[in-house]
GROMACS .gro file of C-alpha atoms in nm:
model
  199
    1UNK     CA    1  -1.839  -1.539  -1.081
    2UNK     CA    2  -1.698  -1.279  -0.833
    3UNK     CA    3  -1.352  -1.050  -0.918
    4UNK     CA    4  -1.297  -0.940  -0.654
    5UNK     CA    5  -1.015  -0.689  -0.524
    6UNK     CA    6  -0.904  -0.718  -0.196
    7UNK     CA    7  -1.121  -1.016  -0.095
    8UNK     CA    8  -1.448  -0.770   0.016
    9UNK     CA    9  -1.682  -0.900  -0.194
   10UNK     CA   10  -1.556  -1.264  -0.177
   11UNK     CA   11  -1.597  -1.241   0.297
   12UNK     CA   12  -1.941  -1.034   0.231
   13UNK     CA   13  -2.078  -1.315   0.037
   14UNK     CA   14  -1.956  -1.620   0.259
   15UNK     CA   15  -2.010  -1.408   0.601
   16UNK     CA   16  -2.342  -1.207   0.543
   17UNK     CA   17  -2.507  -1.405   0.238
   18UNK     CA   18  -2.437  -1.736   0.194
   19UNK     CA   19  -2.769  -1.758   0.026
   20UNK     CA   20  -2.628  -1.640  -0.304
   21UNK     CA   21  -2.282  -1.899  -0.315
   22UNK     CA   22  -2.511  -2.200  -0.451
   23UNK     CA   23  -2.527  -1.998  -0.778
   24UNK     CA   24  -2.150  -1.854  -0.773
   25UNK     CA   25  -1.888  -2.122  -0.954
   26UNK     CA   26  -1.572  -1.903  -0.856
   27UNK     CA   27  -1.387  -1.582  -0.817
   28UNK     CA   28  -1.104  -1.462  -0.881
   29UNK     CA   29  -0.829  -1.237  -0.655
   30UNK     CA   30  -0.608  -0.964  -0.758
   31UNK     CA   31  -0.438  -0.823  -0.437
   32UNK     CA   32  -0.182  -1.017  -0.238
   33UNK     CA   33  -0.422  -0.946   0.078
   34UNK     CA   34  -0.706  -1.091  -0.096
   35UNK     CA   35  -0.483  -1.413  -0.200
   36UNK     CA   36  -0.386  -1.419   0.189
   37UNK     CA   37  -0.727  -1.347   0.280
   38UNK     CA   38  -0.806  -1.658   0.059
   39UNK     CA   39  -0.573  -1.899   0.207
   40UNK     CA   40  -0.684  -1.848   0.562
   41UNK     CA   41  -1.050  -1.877   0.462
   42UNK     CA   42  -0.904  -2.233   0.278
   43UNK     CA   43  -0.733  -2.341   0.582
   44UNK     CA   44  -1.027  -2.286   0.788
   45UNK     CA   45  -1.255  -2.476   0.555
   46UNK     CA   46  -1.453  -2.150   0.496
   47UNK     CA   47  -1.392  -2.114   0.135
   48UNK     CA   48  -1.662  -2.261  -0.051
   49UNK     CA   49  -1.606  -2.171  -0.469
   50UNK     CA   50  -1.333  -2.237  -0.634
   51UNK     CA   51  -1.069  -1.960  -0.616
   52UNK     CA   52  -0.851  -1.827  -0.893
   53UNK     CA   53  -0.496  -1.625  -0.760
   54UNK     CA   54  -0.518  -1.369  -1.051
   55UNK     CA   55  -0.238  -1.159  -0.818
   56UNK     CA   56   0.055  -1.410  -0.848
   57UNK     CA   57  -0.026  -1.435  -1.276
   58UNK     CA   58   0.342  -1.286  -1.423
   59UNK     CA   59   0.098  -1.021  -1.617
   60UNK     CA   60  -0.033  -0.908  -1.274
   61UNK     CA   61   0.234  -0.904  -1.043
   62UNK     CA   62   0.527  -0.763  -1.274
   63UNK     CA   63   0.323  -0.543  -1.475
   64UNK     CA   64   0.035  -0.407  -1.280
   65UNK     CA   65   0.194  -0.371  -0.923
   66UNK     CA   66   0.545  -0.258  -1.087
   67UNK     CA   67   0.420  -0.054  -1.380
   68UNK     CA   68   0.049   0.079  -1.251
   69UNK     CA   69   0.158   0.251  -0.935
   70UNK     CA   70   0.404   0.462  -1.136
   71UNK     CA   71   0.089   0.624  -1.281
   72UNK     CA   72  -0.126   0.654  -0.983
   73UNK     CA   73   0.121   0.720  -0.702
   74UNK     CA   74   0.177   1.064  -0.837
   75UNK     CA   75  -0.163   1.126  -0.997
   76UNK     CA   76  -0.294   1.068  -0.661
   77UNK     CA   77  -0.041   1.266  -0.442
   78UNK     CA   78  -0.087   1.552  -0.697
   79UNK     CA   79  -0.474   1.514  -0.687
   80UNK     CA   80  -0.504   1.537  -0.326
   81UNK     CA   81  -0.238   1.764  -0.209
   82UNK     CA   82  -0.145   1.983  -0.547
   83UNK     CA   83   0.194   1.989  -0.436
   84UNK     CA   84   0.528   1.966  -0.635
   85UNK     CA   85   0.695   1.575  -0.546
   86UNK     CA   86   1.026   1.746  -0.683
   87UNK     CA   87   1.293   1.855  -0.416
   88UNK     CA   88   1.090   1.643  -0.160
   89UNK     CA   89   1.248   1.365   0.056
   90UNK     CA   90   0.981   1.043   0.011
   91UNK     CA   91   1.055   0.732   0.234
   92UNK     CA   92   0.870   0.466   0.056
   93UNK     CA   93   0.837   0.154   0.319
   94UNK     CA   94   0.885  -0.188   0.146
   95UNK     CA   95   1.059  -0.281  -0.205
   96UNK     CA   96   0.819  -0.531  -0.349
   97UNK     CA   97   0.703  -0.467  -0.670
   98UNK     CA   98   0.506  -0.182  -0.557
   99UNK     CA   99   0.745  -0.014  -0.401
  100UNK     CA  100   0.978  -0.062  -0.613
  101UNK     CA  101   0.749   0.088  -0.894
  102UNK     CA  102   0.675   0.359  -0.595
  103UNK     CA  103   1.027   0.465  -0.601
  104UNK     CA  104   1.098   0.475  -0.928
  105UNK     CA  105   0.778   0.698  -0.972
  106UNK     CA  106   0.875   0.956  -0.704
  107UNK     CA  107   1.260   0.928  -0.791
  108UNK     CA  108   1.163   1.047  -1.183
  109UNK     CA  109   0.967   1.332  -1.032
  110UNK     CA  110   1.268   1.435  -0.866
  111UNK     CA  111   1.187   1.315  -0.494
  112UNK     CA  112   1.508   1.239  -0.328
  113UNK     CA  113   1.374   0.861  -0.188
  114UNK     CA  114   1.480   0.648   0.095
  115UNK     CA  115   1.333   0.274   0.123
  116UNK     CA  116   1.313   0.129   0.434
  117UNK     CA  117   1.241  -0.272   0.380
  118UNK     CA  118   1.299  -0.581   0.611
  119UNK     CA  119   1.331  -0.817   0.385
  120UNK     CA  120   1.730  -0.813   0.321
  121UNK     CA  121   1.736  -0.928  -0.076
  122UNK     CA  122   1.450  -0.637  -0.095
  123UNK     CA  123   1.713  -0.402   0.091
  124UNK     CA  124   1.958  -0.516  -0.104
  125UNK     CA  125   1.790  -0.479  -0.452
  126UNK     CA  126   1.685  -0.136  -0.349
  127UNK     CA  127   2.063  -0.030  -0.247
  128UNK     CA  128   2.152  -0.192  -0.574
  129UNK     CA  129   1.901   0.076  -0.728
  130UNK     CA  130   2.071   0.339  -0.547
  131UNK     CA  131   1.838   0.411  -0.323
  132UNK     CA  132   1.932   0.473   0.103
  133UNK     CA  133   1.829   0.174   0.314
  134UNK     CA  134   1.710   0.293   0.612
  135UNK     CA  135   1.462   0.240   0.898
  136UNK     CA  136   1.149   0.478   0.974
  137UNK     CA  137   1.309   0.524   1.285
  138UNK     CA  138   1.596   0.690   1.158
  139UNK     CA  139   1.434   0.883   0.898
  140UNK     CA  140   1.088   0.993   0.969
  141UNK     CA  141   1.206   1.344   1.104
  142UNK     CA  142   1.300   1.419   0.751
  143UNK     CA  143   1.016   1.256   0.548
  144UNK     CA  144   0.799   1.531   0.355
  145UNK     CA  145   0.630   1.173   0.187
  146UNK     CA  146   0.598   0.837   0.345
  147UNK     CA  147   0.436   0.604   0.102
  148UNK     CA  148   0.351   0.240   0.218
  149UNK     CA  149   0.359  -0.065  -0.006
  150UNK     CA  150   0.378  -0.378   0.234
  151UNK     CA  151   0.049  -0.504   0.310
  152UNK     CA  152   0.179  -0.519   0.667
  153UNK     CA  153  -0.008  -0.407   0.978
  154UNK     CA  154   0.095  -0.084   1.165
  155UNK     CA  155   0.387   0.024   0.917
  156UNK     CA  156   0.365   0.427   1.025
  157UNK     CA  157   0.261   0.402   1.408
  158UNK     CA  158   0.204   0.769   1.644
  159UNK     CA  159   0.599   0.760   1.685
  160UNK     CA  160   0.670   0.776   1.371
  161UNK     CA  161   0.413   1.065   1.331
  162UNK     CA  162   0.543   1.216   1.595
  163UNK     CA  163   0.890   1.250   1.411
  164UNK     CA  164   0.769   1.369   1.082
  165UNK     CA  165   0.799   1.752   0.956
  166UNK     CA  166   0.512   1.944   0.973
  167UNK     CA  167   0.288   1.928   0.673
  168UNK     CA  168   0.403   1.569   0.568
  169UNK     CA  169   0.240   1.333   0.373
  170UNK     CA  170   0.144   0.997   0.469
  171UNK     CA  171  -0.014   0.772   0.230
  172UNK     CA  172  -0.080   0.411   0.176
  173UNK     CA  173  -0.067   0.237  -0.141
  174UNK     CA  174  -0.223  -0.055  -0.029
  175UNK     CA  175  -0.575  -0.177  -0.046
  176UNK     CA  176  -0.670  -0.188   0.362
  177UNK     CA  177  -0.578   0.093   0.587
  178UNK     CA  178  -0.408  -0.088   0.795
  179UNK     CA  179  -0.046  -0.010   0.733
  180UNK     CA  180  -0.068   0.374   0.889
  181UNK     CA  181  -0.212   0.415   1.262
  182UNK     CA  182  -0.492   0.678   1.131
  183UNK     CA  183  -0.728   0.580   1.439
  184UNK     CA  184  -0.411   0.705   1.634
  185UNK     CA  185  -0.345   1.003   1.418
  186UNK     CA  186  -0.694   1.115   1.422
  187UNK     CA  187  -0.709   1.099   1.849
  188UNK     CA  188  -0.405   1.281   1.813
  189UNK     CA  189  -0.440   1.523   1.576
  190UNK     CA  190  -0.439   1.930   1.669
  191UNK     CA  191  -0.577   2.063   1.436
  192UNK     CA  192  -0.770   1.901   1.110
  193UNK     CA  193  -0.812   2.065   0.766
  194UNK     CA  194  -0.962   1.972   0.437
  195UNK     CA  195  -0.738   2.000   0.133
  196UNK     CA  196  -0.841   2.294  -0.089
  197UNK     CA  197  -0.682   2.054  -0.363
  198UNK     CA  198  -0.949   1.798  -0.268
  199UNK     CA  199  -1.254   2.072  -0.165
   0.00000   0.00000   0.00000
């Protein structure tokens, strides 16, 4: 049995050692990308055990995404920065369950947070909350935090770094990096620094 998390083990094992699926009889997935990453393999006829969506279980999806990223959002920021999230302006971009556990982690440690979300009954939840609906567009110059929670490719792209206050934050909640253009901020980058807060 593979549980997997994010669907790496599940393409190592089909792509680079098929030699061990005889003796698998399933896995299970607990990120939306893995569940995606799933369904292509399905369509394609490249799935071959039996697959359990563990990420669309009511346990998983409103209690884990929604209630576990409260803890870690913060615990991470703090860990790797050592900043205070209070008086900050956060952007968190998308209002699924993660985000919207995201913002309410950031809003109770007094960030002042701004959702930017495509989907309009996400927008309109999140206004509902109280939060701004915005685009990156129109607020990356005054995001100290962007936080991404969508799964989506190329969420923060160079002109959106471009905009943002020196010193920001940029991190993704998600489980690929694909969300924030890091080979792009890395080309781009003047000057690079490790975090005394992370050694």
């Amino acid at each position: 049995m593979i549980l997997d998390d994010g669907g790496d083990l599940t393409n190592l094992i089909h792509q680079k050692h098929p030699e061990y699926l005889p003796g698998i009889y399933g896995l299970s997935e607990e990120t939306t990308t893995g569940v995606h990453n799933l369904a292509k393999m399905l369509k394609a006829g490249t799935l071959k055990v039996a697959a359990i969506n563990v990420n669309d279980s009511v346990t998983k999806s409103k209690f884990d995404n929604l209630y576990g990223i409260r803890e870690s959002l913060p615990d991470g920021i703090k860990r790797a920065t050592d900043i205070m999230i209070a008086g900050k302006v956060a952007v968190v971009c998308g209002f699924g369950d993660v985000g919207k556990g995201a913002c309410a982690s950031l809003r109770s440690f007094g960030a002042r947070v701004i959702v930017t979300e495509i989907d309009p009954i996400n927008a309109l939840q999140a206004a509902m909350e109280g939060y701004e609906v915005k685009t990156l567009e129109e607020v990356a110059h005054l995001a100290q935090i962007v936080v991404t929670t969508t799964g989506c490719k190329d969420v923060v792209r160079g002109e959106h770094m471009l905009e943002l206050p020196n010193d920001a934050i940029v991190c993704n909640v998600g489980h690929f990096d694909v969300e924030i253009d890091v080979k792009w901020l890395n080309a781009n980058a003047v000057s690079k620094k490790t975090s005394e807060a992370t050694g």
